[in-house]
Coordinates of N, CA and C in Angstrom, one line a residue:
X489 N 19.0 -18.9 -14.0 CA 19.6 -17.6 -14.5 C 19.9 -16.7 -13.4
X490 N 20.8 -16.0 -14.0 CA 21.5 -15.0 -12.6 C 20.5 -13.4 -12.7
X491 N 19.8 -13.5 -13.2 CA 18.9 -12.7 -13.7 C 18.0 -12.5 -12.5
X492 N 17.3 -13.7 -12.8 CA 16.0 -14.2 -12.1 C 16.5 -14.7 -10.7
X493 N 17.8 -14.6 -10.4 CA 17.7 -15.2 -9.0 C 17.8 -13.9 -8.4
X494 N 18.6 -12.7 -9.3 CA 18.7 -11.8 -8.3 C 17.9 -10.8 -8.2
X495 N 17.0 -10.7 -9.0 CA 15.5 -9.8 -8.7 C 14.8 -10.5 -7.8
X496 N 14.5 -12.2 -7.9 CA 14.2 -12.9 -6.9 C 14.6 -12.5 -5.5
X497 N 15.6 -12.6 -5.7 CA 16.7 -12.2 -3.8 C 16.3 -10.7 -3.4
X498 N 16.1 -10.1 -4.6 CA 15.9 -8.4 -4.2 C 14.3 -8.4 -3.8
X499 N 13.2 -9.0 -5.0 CA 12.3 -8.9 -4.3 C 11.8 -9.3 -2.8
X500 N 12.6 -10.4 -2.3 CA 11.9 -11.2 -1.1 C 12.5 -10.2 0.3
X501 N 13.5 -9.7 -0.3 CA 14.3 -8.5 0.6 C 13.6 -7.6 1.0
X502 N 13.1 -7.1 0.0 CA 11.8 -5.9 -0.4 C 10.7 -6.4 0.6
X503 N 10.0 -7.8 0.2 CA 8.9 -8.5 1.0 C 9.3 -8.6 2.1
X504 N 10.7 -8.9 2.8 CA 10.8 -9.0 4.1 C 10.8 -7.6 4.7
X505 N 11.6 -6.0 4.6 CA 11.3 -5.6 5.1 C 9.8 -4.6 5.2
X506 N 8.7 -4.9 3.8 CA 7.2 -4.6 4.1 C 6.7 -5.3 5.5
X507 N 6.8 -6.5 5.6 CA 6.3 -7.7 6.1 C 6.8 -7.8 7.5
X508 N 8.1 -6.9 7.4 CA 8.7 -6.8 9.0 C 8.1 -5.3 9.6
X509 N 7.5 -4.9 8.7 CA 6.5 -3.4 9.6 C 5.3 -3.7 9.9
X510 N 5.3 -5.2 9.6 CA 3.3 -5.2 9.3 C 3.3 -6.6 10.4
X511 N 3.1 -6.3 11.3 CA 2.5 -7.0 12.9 C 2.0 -8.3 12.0
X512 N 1.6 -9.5 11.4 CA 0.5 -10.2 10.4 C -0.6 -10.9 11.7
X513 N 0.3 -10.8 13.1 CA -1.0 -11.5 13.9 C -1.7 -10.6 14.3
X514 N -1.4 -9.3 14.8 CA -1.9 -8.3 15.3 C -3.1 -7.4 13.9
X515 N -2.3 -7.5 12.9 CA -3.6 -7.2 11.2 C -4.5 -7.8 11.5
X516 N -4.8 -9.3 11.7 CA -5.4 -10.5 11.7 C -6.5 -10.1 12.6
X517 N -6.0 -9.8 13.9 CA -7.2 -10.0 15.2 C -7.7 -8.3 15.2
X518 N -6.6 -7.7 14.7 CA -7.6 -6.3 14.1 C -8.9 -6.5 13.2
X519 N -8.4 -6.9 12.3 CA -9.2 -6.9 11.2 C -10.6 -7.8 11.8
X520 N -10.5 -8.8 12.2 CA -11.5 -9.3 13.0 C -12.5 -8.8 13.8
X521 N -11.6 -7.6 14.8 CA -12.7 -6.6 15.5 C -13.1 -6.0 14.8
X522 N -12.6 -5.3 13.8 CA -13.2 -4.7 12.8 C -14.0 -5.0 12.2
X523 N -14.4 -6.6 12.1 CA -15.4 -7.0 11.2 C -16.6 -7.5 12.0
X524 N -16.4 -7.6 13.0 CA -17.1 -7.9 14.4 C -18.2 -6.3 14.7
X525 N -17.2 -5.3 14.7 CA -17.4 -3.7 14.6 C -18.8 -3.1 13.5
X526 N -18.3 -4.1 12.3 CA -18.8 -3.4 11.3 C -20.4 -3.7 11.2
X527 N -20.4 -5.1 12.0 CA -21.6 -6.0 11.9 C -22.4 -5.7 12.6
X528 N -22.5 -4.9 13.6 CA -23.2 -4.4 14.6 C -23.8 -2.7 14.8
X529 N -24.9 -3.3 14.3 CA -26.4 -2.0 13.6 C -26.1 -1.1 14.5
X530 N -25.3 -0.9 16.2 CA -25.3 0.3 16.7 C -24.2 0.9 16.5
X531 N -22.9 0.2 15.6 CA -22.2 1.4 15.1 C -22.7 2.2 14.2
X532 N -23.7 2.1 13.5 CA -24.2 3.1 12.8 C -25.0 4.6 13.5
X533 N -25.2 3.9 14.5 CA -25.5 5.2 15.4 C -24.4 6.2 15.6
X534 N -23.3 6.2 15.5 CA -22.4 7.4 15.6 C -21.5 7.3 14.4
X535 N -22.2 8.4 13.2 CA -21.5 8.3 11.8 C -20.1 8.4 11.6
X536 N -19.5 9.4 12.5 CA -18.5 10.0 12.3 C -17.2 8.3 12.9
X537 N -17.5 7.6 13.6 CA -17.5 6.6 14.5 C -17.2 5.4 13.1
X538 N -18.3 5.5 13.0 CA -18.7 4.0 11.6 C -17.7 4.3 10.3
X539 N -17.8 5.4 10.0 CA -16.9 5.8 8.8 C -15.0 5.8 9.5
X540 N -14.8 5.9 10.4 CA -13.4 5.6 10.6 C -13.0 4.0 10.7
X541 N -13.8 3.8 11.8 CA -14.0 2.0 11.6 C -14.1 1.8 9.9
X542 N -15.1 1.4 9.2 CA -14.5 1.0 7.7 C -13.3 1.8 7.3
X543 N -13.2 2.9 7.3 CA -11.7 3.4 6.4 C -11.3 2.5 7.0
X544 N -10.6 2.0 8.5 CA -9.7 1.5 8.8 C -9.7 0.2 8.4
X545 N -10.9 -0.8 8.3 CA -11.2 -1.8 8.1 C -11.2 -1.9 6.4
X546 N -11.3 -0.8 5.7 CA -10.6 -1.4 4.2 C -9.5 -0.8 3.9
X547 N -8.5 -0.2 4.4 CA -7.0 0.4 4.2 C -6.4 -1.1 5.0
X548 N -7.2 -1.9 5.8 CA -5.9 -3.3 6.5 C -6.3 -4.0 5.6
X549 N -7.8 -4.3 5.2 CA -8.1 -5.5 4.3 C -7.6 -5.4 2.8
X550 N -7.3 -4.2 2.3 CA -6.4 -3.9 1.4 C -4.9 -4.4 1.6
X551 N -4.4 -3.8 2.4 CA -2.8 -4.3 2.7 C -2.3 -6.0 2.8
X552 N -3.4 -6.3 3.3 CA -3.0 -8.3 3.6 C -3.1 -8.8 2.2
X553 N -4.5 -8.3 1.7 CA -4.6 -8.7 0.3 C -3.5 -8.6 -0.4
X554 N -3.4 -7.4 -0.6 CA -2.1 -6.3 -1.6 C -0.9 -7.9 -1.3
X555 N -0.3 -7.9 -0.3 CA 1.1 -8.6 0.6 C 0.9 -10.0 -0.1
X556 N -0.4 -10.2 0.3 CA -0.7 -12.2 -0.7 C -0.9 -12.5 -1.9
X557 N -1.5 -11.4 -2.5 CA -1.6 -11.4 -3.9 C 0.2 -10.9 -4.4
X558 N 1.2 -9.8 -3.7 CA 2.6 -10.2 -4.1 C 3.4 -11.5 -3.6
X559 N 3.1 -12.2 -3.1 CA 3.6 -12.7 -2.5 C 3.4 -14.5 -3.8
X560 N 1.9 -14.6 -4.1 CA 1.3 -15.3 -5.1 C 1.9 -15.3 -6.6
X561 N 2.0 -14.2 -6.7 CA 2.9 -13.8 -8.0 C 4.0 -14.0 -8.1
X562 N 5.1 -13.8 -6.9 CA 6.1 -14.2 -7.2 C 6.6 -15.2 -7.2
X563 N 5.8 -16.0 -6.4 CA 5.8 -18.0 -6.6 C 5.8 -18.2 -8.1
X564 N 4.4 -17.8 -8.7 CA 4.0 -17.8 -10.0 C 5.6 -17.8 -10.9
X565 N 5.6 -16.5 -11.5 CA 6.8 -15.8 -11.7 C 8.0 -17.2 -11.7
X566 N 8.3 -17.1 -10.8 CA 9.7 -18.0 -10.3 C 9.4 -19.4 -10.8
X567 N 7.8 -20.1 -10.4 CA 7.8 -21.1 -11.4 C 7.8 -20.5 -12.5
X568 N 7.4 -19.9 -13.5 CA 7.2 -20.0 -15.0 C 8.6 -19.9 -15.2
X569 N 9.8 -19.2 -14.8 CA 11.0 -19.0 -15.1 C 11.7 -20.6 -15.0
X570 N 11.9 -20.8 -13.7 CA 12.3 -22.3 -13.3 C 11.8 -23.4 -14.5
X571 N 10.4 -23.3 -15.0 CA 10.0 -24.5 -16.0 C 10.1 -23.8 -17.2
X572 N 10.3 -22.8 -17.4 CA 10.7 -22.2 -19.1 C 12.7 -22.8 -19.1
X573 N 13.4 -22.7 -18.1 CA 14.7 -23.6 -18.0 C 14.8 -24.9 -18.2
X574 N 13.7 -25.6 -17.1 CA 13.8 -27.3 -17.5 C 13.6 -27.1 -19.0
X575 N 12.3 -26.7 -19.5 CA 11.8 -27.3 -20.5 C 12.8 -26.7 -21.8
X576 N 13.7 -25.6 -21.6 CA 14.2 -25.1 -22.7 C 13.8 -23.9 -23.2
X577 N 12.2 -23.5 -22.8 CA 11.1 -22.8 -23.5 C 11.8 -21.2 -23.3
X578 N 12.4 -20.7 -24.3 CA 12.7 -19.5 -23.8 C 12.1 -18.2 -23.7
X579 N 10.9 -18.2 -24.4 CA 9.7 -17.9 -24.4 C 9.0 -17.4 -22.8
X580 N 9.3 -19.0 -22.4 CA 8.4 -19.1 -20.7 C 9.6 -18.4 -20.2
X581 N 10.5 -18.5 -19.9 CA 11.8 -17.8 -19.3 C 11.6 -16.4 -19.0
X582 N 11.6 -16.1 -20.5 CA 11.1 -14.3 -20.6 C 9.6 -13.7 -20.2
X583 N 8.8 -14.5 -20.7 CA 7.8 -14.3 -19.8 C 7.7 -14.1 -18.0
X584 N 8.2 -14.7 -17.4 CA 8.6 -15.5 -16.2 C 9.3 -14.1 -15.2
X585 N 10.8 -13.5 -16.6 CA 11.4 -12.6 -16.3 C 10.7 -11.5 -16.0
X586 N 9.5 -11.0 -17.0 CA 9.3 -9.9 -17.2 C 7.9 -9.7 -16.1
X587 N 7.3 -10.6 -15.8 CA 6.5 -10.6 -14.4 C 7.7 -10.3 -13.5
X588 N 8.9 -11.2 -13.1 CA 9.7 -10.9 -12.4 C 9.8 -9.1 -11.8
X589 N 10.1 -8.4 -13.1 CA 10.6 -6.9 -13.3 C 9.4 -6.0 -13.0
X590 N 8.1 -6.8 -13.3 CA 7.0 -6.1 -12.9 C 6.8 -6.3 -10.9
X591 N 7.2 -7.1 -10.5 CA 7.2 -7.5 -9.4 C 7.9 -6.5 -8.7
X592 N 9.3 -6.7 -8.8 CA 10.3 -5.7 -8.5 C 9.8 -4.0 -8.6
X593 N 9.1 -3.9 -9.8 CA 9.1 -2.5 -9.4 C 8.1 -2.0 -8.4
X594 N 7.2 -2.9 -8.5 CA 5.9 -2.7 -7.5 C 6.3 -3.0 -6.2
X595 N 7.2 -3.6 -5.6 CA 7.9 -4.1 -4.4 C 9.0 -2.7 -3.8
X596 N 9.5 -1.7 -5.1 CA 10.3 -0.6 -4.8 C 9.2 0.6 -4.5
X597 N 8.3 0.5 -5.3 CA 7.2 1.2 -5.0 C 6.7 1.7 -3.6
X598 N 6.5 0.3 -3.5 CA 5.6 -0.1 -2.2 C 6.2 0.3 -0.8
X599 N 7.8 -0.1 -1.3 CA 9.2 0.6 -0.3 C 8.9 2.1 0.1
X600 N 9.1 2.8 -1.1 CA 8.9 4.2 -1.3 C 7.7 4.6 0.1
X601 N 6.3 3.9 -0.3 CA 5.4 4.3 0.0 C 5.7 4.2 1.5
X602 N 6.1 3.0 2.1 CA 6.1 3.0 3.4 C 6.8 3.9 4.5
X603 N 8.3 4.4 3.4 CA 8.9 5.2 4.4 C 8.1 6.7 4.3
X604 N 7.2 7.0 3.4 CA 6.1 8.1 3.8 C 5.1 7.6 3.9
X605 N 4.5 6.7 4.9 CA 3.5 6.8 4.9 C 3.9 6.9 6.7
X606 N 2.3 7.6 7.0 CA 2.5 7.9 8.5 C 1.0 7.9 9.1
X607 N 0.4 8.1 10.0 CA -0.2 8.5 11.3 C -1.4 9.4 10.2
X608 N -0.5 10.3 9.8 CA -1.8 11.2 8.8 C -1.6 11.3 7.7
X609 N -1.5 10.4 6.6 CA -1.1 10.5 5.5 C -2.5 10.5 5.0
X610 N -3.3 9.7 5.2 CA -5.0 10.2 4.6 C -5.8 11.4 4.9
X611 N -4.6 12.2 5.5 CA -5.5 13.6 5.9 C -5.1 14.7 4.7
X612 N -5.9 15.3 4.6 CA -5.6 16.5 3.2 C -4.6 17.4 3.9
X613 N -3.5 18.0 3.1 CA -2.5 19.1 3.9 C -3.2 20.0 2.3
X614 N -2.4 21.3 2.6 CA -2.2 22.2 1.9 C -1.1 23.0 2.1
X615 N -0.3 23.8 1.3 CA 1.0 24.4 1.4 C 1.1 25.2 0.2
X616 N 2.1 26.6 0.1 CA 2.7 27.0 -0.9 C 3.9 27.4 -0.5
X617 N 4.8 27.0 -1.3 CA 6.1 27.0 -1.4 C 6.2 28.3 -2.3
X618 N 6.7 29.4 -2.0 CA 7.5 30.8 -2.7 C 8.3 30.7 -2.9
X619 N 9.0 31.5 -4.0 CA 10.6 31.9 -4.2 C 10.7 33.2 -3.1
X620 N 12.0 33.7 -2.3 CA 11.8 35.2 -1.7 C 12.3 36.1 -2.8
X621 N 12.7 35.8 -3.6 CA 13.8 36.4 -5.1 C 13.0 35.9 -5.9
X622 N 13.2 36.6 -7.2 CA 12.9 35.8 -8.4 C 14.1 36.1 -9.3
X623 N 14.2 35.6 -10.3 CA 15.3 35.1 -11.5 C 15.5 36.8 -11.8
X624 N 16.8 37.3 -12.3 CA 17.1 38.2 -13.0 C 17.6 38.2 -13.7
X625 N 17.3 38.4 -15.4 CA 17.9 37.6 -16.2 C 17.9 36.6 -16.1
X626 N 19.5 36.1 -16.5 CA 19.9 34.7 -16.0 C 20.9 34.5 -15.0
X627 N 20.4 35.6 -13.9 CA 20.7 35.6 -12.7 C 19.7 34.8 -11.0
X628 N 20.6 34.3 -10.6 CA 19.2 34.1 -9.0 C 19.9 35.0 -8.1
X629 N 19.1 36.1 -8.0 CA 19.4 37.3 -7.3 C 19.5 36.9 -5.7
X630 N 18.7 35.8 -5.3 CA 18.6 35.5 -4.0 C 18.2 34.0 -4.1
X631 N 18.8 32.3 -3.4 CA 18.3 31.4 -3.6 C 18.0 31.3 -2.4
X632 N 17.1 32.7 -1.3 CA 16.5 32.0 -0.4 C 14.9 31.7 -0.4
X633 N 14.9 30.7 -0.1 CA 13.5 30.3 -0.3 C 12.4 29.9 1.1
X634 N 11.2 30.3 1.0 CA 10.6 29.9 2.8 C 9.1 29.8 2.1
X635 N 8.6 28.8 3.2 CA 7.2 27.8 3.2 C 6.5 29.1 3.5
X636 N 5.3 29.6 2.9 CA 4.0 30.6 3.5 C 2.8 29.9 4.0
X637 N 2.8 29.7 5.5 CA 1.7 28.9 5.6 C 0.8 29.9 6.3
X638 N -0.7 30.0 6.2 CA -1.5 30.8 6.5 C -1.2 31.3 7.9
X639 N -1.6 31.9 8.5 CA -1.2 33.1 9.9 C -1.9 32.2 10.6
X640 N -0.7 32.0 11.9 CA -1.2 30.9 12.5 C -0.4 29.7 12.8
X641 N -0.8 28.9 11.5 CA -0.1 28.0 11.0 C 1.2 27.6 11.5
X642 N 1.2 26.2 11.9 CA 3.2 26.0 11.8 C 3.5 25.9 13.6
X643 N 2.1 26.4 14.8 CA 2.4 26.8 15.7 C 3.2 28.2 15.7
X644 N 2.3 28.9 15.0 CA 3.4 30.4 14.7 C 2.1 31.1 15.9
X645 N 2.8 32.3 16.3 CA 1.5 33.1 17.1 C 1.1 33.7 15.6
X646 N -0.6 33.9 16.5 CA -1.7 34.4 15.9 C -1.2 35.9 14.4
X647 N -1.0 36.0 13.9 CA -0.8 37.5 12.6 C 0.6 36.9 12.5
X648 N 1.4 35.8 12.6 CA 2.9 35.6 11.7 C 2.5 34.0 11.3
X649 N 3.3 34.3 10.4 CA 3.7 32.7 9.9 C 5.3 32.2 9.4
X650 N 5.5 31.0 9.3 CA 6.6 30.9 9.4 C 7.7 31.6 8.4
X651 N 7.3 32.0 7.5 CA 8.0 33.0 6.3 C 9.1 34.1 7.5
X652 N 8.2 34.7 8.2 CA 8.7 35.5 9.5 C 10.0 34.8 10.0
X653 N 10.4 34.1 10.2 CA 10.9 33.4 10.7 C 12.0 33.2 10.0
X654 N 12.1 32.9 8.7 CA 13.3 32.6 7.6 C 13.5 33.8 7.2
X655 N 13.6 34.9 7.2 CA 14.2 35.9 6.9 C 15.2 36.1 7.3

């Protein structure tokens, strides 16, 4: 079906460029010292130390998983489609499809995620966004708008923040 070949084609597209950010030999011998890391009673001597090691060592052991378990699925998937054809079953077909679409979306997902994800994405931020106007009537008296980050903030000198600055 032209269906299933071309969510097929889009997903493995999808899988190639996840799989073209993710080093899989360099994951591998990480994860290794990491497990090498974890097993050894004097990392627990420096807590702050031991708890980065596991975060790190279950955010990669997650991701290889995450990548084989998609990767399992969409073999799956592609056979039940492929043998809901031979056999006629159109039942298995749809079946087959609709893992297909579940695949796909979790593959667009996962896209999303990577072009934000960064360096500090497990760090907490905080922000408020202001209007400098508000609505009059059903007028916008002013659509300028600026970020208020605490004094400081932003690399601003000490008593300004960047609001200062967008005026």
């Amino acid at each position: 079906r032209a269906e299933a070949q071309a969510m097929t084609d889009e997903i493995k597209q999808a899988m190639a460029l996840l799989g073209g950010i993710f080093d899989w030999d360099a994951a591998h011998l990480r994860l290794d010292e990491l497990n090498a890391l974890a097993e050894d009673p004097a990392l627990w001597n420096k807590p702050a130390n031991a708890q980065n090691i596991m975060q790190e060592r279950t955010r990669l052991e997650q991701a290889l998983a995450s990548f084989k378990r998609l990767e399992q699925e969409l073999e799956d998937a592609c056979t039940l489609v492929e043998l809901g054809e031979s056999e006629g079953d159109e039942p298995t077909v749809e079946e087959g499809l609709a893992a297909l679409r579940l695949i796909h979306a979790e593959t667009e997902k996962r896209q999303l995620e990577s072009l934000l994800s960064g360096e500090a994405d497990a760090n907490d931020a905080v922000y408020g966004l202001f209007l400098d106007r508000f609505f009059t009537g059903s007028h916008l008296t002013s659509p300028q708008s600026f970020l208020r980050l605490p004094e400081g903030a932003g690399g601003c000198p000490k008593g300004q923040s960047l609001s200062d600055y967008c005026t």
